[in-house]
Structure formats: structure tokens, C-alpha cells
mmCIF file of N, CA and C in Angstrom:
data_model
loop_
_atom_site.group_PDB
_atom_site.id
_atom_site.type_symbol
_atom_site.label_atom_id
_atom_site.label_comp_id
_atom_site.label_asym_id
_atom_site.label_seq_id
_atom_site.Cartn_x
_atom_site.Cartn_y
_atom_site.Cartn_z
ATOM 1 N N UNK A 1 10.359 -12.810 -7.512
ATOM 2 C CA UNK A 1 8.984 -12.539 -7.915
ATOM 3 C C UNK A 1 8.987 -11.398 -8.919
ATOM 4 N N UNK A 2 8.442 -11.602 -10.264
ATOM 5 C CA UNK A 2 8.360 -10.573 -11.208
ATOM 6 C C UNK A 2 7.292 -9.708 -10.659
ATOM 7 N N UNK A 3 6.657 -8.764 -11.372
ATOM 8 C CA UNK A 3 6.015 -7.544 -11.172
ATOM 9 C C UNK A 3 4.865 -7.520 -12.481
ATOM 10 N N UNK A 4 4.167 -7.387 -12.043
ATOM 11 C CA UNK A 4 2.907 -7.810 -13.138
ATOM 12 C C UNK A 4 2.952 -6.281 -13.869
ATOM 13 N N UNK A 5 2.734 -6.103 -15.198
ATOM 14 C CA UNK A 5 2.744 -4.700 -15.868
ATOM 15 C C UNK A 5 1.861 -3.812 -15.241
ATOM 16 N N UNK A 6 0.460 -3.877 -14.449
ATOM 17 C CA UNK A 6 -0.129 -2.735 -14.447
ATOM 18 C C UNK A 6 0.605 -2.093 -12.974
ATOM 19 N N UNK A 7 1.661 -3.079 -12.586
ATOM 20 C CA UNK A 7 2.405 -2.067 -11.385
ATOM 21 C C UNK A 7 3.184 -1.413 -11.504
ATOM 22 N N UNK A 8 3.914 -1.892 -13.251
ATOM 23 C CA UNK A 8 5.189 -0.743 -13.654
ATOM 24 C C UNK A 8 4.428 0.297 -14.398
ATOM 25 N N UNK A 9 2.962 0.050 -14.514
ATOM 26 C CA UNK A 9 2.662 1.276 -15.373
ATOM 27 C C UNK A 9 2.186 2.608 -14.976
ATOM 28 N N UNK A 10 2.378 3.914 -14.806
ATOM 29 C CA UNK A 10 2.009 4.724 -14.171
ATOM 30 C C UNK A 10 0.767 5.341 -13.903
ATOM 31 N N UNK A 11 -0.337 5.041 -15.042
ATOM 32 C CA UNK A 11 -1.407 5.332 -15.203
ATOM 33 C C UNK A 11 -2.385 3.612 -14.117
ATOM 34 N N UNK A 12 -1.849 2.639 -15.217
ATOM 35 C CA UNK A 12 -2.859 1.897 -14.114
ATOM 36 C C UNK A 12 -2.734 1.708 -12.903
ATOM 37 N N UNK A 13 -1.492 1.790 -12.562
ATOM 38 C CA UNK A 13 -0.805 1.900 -11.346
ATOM 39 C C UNK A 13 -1.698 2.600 -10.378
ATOM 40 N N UNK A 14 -1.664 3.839 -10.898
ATOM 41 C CA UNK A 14 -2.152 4.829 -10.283
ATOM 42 C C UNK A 14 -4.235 4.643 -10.450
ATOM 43 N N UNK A 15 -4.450 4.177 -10.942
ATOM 44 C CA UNK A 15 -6.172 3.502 -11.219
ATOM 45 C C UNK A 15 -6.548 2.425 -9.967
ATOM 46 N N UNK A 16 -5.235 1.526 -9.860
ATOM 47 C CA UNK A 16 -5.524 1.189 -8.523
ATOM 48 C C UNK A 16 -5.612 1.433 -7.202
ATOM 49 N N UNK A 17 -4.422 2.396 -7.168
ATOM 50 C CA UNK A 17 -4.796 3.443 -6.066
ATOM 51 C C UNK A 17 -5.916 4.232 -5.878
ATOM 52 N N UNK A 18 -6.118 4.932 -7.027
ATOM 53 C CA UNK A 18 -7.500 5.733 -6.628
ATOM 54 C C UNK A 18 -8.621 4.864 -6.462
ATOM 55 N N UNK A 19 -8.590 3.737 -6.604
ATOM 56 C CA UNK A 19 -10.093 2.967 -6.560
ATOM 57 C C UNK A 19 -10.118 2.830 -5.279
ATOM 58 N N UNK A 20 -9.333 2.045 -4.741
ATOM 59 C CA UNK A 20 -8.930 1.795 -3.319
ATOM 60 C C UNK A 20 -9.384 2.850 -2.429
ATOM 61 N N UNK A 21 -8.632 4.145 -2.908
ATOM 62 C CA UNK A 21 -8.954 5.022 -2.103
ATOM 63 C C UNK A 21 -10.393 5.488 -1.888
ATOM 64 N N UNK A 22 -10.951 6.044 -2.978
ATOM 65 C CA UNK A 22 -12.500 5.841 -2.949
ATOM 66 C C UNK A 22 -13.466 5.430 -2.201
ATOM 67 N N UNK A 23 -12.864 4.101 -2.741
ATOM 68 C CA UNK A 23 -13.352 2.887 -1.651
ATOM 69 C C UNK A 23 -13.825 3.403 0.116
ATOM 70 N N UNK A 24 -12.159 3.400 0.339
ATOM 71 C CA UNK A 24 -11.988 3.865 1.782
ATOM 72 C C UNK A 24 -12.633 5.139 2.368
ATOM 73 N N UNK A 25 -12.618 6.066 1.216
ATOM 74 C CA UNK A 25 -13.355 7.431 1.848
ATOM 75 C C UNK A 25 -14.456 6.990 2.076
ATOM 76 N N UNK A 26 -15.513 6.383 1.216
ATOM 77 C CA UNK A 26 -16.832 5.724 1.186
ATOM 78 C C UNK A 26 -16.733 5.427 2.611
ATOM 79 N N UNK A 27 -16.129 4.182 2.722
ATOM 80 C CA UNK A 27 -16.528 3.117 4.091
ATOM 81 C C UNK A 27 -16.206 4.275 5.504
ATOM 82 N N UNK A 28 -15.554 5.168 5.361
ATOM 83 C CA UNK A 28 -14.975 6.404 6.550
ATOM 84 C C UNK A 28 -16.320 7.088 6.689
ATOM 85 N N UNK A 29 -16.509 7.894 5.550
ATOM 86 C CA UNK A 29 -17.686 8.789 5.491
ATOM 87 C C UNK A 29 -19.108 8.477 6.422
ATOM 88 N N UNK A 30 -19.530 6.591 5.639
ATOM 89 C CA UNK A 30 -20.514 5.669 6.279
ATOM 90 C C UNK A 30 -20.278 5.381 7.660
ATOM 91 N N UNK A 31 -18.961 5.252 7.853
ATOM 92 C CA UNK A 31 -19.168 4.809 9.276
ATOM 93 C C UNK A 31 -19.188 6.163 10.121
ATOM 94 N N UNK A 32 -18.430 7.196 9.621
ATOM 95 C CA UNK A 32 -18.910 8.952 10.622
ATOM 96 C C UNK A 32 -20.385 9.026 10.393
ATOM 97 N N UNK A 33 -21.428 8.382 9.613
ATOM 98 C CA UNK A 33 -22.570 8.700 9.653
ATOM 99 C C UNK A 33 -23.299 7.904 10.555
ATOM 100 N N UNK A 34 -22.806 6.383 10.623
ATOM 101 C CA UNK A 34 -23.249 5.562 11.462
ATOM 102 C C UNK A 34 -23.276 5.791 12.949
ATOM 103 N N UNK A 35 -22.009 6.486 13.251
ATOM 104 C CA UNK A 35 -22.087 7.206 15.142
ATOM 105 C C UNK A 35 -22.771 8.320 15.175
ATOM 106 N N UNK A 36 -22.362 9.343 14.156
ATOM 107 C CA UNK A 36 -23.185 10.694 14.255
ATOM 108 C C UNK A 36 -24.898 10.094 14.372
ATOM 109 N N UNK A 37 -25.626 8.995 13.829
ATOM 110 C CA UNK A 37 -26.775 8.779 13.907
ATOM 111 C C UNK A 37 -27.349 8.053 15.141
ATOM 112 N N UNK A 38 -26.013 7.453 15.816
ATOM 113 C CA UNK A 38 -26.040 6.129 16.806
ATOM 114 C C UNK A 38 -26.429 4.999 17.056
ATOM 115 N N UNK A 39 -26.015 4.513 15.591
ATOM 116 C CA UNK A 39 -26.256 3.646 14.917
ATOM 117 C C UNK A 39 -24.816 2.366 15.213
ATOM 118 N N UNK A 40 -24.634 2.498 16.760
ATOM 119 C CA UNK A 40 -23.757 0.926 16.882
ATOM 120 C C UNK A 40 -23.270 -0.036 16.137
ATOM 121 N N UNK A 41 -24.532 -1.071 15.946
ATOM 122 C CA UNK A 41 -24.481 -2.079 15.222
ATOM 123 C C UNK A 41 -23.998 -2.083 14.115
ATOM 124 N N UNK A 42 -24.418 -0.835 13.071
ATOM 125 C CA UNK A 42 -24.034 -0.299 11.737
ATOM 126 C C UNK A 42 -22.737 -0.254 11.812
ATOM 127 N N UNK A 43 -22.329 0.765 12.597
ATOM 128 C CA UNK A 43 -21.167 1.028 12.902
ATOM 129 C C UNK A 43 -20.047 -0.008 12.918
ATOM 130 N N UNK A 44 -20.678 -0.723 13.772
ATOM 131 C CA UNK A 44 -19.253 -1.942 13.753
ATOM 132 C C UNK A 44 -18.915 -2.829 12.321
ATOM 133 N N UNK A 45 -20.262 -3.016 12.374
ATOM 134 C CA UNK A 45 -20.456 -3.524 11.027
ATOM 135 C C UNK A 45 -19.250 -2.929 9.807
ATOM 136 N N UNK A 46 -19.368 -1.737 9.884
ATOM 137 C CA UNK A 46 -18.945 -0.870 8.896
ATOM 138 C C UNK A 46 -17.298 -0.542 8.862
ATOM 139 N N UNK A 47 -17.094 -0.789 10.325
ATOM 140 C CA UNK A 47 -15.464 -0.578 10.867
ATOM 141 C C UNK A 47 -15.191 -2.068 10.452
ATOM 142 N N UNK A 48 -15.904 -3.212 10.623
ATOM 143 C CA UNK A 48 -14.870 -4.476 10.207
ATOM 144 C C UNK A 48 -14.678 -4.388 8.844
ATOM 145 N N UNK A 49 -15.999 -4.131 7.638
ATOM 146 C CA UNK A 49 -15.661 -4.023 6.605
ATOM 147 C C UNK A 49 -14.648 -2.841 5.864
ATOM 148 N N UNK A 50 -14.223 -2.169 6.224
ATOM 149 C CA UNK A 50 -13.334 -1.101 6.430
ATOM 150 C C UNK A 50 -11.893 -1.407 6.790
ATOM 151 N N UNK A 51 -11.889 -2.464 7.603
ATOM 152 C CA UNK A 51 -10.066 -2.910 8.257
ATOM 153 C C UNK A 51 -10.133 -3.905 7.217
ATOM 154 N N UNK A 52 -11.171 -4.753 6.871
ATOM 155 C CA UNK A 52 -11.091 -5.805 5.598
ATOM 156 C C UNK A 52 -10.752 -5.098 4.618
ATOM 157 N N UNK A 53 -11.429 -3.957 3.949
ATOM 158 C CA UNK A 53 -10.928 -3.229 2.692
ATOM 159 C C UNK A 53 -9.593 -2.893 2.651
ATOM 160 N N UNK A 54 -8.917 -1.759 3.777
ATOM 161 C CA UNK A 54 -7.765 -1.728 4.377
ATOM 162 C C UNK A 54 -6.644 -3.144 4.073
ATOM 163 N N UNK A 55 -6.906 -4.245 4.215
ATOM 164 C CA UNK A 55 -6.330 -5.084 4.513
ATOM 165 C C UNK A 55 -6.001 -5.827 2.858
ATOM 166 N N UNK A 56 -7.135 -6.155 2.326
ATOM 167 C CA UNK A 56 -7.237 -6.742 1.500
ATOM 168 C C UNK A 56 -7.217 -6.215 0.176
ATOM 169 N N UNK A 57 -7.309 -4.786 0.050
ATOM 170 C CA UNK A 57 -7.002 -3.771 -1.210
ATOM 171 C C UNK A 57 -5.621 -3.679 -0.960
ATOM 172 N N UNK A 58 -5.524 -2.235 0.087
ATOM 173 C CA UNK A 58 -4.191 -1.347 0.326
ATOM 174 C C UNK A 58 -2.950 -2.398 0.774
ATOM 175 N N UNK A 59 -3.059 -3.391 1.744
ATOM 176 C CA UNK A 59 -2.169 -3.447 2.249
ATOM 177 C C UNK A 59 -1.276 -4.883 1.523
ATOM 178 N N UNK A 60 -2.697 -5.536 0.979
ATOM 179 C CA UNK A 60 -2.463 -6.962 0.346
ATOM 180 C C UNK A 60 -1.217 -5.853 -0.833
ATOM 181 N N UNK A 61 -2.068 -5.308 -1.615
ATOM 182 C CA UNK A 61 -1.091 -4.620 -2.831
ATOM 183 C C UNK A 61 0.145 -3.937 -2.271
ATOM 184 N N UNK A 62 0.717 -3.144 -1.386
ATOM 185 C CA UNK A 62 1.755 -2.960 -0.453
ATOM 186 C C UNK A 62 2.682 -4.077 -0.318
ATOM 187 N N UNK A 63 2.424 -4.849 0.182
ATOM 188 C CA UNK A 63 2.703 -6.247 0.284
ATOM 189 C C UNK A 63 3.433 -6.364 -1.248
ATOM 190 N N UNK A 64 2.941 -6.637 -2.522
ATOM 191 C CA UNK A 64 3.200 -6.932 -3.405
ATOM 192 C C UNK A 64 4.615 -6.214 -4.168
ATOM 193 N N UNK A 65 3.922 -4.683 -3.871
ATOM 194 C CA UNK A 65 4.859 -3.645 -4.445
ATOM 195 C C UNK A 65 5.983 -3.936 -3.556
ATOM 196 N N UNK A 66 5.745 -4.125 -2.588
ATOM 197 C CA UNK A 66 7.298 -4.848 -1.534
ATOM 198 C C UNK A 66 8.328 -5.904 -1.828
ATOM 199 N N UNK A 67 7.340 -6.778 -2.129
ATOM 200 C CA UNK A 67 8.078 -8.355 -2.613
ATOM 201 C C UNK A 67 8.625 -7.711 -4.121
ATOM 202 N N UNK A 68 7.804 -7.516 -4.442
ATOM 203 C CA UNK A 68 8.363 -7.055 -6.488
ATOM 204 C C UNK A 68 8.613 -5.792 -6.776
ATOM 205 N N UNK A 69 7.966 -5.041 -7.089
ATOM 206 C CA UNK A 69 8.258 -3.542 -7.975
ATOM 207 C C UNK A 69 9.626 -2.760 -7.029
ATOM 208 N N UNK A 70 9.027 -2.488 -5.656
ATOM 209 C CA UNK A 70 10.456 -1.914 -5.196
ATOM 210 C C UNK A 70 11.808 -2.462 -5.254
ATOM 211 N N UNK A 71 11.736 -4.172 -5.421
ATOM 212 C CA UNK A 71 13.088 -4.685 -5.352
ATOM 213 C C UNK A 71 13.548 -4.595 -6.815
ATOM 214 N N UNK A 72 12.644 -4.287 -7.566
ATOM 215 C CA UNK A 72 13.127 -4.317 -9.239
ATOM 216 C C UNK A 72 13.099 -2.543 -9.669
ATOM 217 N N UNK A 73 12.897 -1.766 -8.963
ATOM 218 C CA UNK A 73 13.428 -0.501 -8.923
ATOM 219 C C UNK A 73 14.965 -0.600 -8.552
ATOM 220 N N UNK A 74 14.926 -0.942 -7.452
ATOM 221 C CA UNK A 74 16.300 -0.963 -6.583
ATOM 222 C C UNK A 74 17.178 -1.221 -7.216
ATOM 223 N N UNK A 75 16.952 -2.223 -7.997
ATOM 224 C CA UNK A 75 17.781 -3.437 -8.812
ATOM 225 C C UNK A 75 18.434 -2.284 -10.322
ATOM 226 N N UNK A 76 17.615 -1.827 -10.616
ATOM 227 C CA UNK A 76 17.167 -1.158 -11.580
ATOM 228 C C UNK A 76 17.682 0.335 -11.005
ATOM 229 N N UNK A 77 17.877 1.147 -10.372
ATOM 230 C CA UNK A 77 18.457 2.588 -9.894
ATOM 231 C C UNK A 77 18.753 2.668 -8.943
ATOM 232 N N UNK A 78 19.895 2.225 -8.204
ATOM 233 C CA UNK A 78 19.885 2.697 -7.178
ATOM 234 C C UNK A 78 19.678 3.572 -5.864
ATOM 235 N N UNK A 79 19.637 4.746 -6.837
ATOM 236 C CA UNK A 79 19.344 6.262 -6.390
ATOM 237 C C UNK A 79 17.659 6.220 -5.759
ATOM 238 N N UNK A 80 16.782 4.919 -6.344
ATOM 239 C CA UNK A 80 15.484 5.026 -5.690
ATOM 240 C C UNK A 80 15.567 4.058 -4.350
ATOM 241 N N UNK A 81 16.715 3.912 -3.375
ATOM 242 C CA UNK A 81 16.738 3.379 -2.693
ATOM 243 C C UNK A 81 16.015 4.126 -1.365
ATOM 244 N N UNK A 82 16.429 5.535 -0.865
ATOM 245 C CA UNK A 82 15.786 6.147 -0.256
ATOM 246 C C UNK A 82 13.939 6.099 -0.637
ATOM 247 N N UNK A 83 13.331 6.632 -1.408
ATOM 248 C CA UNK A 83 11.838 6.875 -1.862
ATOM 249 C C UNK A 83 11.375 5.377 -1.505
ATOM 250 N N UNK A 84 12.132 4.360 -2.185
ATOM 251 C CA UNK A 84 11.652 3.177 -1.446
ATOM 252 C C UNK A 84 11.439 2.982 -0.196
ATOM 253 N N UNK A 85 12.077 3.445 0.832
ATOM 254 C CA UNK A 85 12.297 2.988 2.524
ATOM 255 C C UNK A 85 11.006 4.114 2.660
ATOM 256 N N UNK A 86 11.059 4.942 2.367
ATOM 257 C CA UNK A 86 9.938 6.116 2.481
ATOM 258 C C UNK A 86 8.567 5.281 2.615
ATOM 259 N N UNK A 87 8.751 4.714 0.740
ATOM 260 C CA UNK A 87 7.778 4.257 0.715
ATOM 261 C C UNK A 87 6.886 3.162 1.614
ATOM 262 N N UNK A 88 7.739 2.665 1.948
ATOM 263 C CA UNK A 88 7.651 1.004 2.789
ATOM 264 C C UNK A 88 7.115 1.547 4.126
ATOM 265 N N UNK A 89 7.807 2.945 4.804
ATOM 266 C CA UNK A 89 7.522 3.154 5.992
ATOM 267 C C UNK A 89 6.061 3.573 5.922
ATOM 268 N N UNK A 90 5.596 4.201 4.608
ATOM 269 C CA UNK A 90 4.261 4.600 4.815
ATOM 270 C C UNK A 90 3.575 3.202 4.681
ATOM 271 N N UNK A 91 3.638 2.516 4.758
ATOM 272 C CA UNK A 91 3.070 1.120 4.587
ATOM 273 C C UNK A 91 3.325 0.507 6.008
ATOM 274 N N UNK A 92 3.931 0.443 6.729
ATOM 275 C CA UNK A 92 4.136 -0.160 7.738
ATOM 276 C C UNK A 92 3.385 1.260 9.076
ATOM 277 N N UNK A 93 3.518 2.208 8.413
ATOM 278 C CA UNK A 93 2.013 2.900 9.164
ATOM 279 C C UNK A 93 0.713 2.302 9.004
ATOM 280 N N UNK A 94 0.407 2.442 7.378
ATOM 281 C CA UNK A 94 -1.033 1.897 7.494
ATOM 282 C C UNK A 94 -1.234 0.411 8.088
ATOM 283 N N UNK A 95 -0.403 -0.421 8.313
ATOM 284 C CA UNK A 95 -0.398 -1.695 9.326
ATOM 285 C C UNK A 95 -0.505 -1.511 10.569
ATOM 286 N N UNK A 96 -0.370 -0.305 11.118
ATOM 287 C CA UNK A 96 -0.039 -0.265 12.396
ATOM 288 C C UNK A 96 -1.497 0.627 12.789
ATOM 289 N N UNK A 97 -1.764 1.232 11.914
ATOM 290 C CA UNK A 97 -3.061 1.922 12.119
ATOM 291 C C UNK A 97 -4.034 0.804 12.226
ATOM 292 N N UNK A 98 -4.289 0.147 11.120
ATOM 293 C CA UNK A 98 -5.113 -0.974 11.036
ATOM 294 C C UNK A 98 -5.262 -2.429 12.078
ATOM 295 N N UNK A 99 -3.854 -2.139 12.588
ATOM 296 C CA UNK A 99 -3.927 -3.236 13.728
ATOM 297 C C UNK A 99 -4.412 -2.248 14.792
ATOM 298 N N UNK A 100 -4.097 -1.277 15.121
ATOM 299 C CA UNK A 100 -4.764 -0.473 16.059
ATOM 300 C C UNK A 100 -6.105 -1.043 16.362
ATOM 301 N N UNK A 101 -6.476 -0.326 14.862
ATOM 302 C CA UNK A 101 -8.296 -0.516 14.613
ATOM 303 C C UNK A 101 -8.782 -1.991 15.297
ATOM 304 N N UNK A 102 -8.184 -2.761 14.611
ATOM 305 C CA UNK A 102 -8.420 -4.251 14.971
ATOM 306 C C UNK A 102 -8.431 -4.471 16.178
ATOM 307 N N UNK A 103 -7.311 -4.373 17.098
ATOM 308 C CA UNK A 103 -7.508 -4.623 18.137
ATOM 309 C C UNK A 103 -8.382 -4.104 19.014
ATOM 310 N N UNK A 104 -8.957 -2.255 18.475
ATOM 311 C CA UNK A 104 -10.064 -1.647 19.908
ATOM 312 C C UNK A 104 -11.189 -2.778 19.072
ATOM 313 N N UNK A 105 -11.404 -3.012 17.925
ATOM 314 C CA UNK A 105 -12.500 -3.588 17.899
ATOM 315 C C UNK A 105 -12.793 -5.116 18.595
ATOM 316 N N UNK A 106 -11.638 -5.642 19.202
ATOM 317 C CA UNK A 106 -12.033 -6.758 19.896
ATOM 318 C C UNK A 106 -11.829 -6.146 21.760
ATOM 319 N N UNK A 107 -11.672 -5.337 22.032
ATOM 320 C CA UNK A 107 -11.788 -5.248 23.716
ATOM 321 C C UNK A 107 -13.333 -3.981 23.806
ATOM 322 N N UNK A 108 -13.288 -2.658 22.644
ATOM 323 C CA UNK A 108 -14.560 -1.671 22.376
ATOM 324 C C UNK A 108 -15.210 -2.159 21.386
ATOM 325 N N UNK A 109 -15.971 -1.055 21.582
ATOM 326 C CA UNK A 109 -17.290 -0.821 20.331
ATOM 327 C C UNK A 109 -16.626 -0.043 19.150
ATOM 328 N N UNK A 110 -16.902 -0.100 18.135
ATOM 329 C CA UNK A 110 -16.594 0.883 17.443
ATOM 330 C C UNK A 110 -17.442 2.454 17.398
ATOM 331 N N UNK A 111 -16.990 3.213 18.162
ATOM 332 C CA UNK A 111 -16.920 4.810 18.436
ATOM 333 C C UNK A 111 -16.088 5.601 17.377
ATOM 334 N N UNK A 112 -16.492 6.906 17.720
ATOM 335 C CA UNK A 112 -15.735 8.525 17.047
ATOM 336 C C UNK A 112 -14.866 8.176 17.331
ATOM 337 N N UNK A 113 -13.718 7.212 18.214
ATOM 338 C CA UNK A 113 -12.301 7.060 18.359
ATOM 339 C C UNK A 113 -11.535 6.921 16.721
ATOM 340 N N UNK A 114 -12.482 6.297 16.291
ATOM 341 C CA UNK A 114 -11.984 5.307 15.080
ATOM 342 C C UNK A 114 -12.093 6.265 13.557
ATOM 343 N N UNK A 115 -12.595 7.588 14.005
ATOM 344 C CA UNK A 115 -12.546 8.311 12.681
ATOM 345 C C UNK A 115 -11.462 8.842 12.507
ATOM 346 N N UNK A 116 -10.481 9.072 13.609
ATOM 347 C CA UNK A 116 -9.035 10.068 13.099
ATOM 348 C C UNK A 116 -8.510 8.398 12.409
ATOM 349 N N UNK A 117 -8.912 7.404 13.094
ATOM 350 C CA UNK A 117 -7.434 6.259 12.740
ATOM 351 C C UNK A 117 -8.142 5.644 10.934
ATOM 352 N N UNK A 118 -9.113 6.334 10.593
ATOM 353 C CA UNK A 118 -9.969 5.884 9.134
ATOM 354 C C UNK A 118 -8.913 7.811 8.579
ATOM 355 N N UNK A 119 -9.247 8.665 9.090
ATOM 356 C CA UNK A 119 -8.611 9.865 8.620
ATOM 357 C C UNK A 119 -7.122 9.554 8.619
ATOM 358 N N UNK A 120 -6.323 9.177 9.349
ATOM 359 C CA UNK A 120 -4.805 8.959 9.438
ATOM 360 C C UNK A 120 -4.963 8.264 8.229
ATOM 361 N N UNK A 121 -5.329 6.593 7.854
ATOM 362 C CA UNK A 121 -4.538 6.255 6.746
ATOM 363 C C UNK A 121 -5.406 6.983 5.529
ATOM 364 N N UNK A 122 -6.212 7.377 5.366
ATOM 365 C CA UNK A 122 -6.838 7.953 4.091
ATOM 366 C C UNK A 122 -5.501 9.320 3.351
ATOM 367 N N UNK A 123 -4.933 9.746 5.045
ATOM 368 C CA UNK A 123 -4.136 10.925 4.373
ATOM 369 C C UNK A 123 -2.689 10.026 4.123
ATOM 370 N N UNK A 124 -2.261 9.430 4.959
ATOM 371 C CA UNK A 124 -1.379 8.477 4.724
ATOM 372 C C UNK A 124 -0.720 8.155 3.458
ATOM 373 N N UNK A 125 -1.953 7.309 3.009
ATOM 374 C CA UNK A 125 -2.283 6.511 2.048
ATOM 375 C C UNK A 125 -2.294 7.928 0.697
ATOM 376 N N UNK A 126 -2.939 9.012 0.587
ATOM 377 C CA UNK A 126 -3.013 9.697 -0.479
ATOM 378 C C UNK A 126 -1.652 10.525 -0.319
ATOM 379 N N UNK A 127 -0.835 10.981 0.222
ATOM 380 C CA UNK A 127 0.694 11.257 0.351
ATOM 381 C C UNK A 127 1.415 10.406 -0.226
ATOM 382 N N UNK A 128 1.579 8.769 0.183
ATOM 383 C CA UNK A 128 1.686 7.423 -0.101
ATOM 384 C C UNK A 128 2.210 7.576 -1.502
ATOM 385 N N UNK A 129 0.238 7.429 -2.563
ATOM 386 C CA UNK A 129 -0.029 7.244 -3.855
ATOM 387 C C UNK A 129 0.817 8.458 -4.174
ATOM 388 N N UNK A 130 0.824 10.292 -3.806
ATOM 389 C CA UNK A 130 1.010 10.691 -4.830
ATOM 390 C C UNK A 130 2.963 10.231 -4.799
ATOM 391 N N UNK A 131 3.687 10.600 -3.412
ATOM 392 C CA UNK A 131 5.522 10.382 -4.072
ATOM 393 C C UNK A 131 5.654 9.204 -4.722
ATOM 394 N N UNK A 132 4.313 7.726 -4.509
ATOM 395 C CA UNK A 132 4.774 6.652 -5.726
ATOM 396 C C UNK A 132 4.501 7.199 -6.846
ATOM 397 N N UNK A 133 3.617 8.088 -7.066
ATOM 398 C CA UNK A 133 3.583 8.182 -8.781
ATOM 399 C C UNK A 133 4.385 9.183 -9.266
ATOM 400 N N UNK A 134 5.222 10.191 -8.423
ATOM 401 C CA UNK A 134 5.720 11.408 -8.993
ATOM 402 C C UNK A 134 7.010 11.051 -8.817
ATOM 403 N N UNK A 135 7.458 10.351 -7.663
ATOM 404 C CA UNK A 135 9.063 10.020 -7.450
ATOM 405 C C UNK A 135 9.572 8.719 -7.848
ATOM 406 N N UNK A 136 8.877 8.059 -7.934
ATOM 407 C CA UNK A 136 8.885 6.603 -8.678
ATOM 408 C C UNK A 136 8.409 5.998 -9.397
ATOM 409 N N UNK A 137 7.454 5.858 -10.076
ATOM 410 C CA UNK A 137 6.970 5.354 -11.303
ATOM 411 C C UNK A 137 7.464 6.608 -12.253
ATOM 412 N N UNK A 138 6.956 7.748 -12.059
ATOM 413 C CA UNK A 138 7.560 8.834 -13.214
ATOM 414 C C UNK A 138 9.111 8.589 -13.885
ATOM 415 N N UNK A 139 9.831 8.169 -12.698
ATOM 416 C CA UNK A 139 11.297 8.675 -12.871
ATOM 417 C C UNK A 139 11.293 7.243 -13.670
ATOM 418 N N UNK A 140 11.013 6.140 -13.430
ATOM 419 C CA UNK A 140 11.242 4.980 -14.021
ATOM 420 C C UNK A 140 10.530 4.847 -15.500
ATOM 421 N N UNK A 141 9.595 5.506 -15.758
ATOM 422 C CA UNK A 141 9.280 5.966 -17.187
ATOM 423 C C UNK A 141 10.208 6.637 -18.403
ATOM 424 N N UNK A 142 10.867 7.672 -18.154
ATOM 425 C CA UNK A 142 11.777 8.881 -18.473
ATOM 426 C C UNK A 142 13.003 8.114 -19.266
#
């Protein structure tokens, strides 16, 4: 599987990340407003669309950078073999967070439980973006 250019590029690269992220602070923020108000219904509402964003932004693209860009780094420097496994592991957190999520939302309600596991990958995820853009896309620019 090739690697579409805006994943080798460091700037758009990095445009998709921050959108994403955005994104996610948004849907976090809304849903801490939705319990702080006690607003349930909202709430859940707001946690499914949230593991969907999660899922279908961050993790779908994870996914990608997995199948392609890291194996054509690898291929390409060896030396980024470590930053890769790094990378991957922070990815196989935000899966594990997100299945978390998923699953209290089919036995609970969505509660204040669910703001550290929206806070875990937000910090995750922005640690994540910055060693991909400073330890790996940079170095592969140079």
C-alpha cells in the first residue's frame, strides 16, 4: 500500500491532526457540559458521537499511517524503527481507551467516568501528533 502525499508531508500531515484534535476537544468539552448540567440524554448522545469521531478520524488514519507511511519509513531508515513502535503503541492506547468507552456505554450511562478516558486520549493523541511531526516526518524531510 503506497502512502498518499499529504501523509509524507509535514505541514498537511500535521493539518490533519490538528483538525481531528479540535474536533475532539469540542465533543470532550460538550459532553463535561452535558453532566455538569445533567443533561443524560445529551450526554450519551454526545459520548457516542465522540467514540465515532475517535474511531473514524484518529484511529481510521492510525490505521493507515500503519499499513503505509510507517512501513515506508522503515523501509526507508531504519534507525526510525524504534519512534515507529512508539508510535503504534500510542495508537493501540487510543483503541483501548475507546473500546473502554464503548463498552461502559453498552452495560452504563454515560457519566463524569468518561471525562478522564475523553482527557487520556486528547493528551495521548497530542504527545502522539507532536514525536510524529518532530521525530518523524521532520527527520524524513532533511
Amino acid at each position: 500500500m503506497s502512502t498518499g502525499p499529504s501523509l509524507r508531508k509535514v505541514d498537511a500531515h500535521s493539518a490533519i491532526h490538528e483538525a481531528a484534535l479540535h474536533e475532539a476537544k469540542e465533543l470532550r468539552n460538550l459532553f463535561r457540559k452535558c453532566i455538569e448540567e445533567g443533561d443524560k440524554e445529551k450526554a450519551l448522545q454526545v459520548a457516542e458521537i465522540a467514540i465515532d469521531h475517535w474511531e473514524s478520524r484518529t484511529l481510521k488514519h492510525a490505521d493507515s499511517e500503519e499499513e503505509g507511511l510507517y512501513k515506508e519509513m522503515v523501509e526507508k531508515n531504519p534507525k526510525l524503527e524504534k519512534i515507529v513502535n512508539q508510535l503504534t503503541r500510542d495508537h493501540d492506547l487510543m483503541r483501548r481507551i475507546v473500546g473502554t468507552m464503548k463498552k461502559s456505554l453498552e452495560t452504563e450511562e454515560a457519566d463524569y467516568r468518561m471525562i478522564p478516558l475523553l482527557d487520556s486520549l486528547i493528551i495521548i493523541d497530542e504527545i502522539h501528533n507532536d514525536d510524529e511531526m518532530n521525530k518523524l516526518l521532520e527527520v524524513n524531510e532533511q
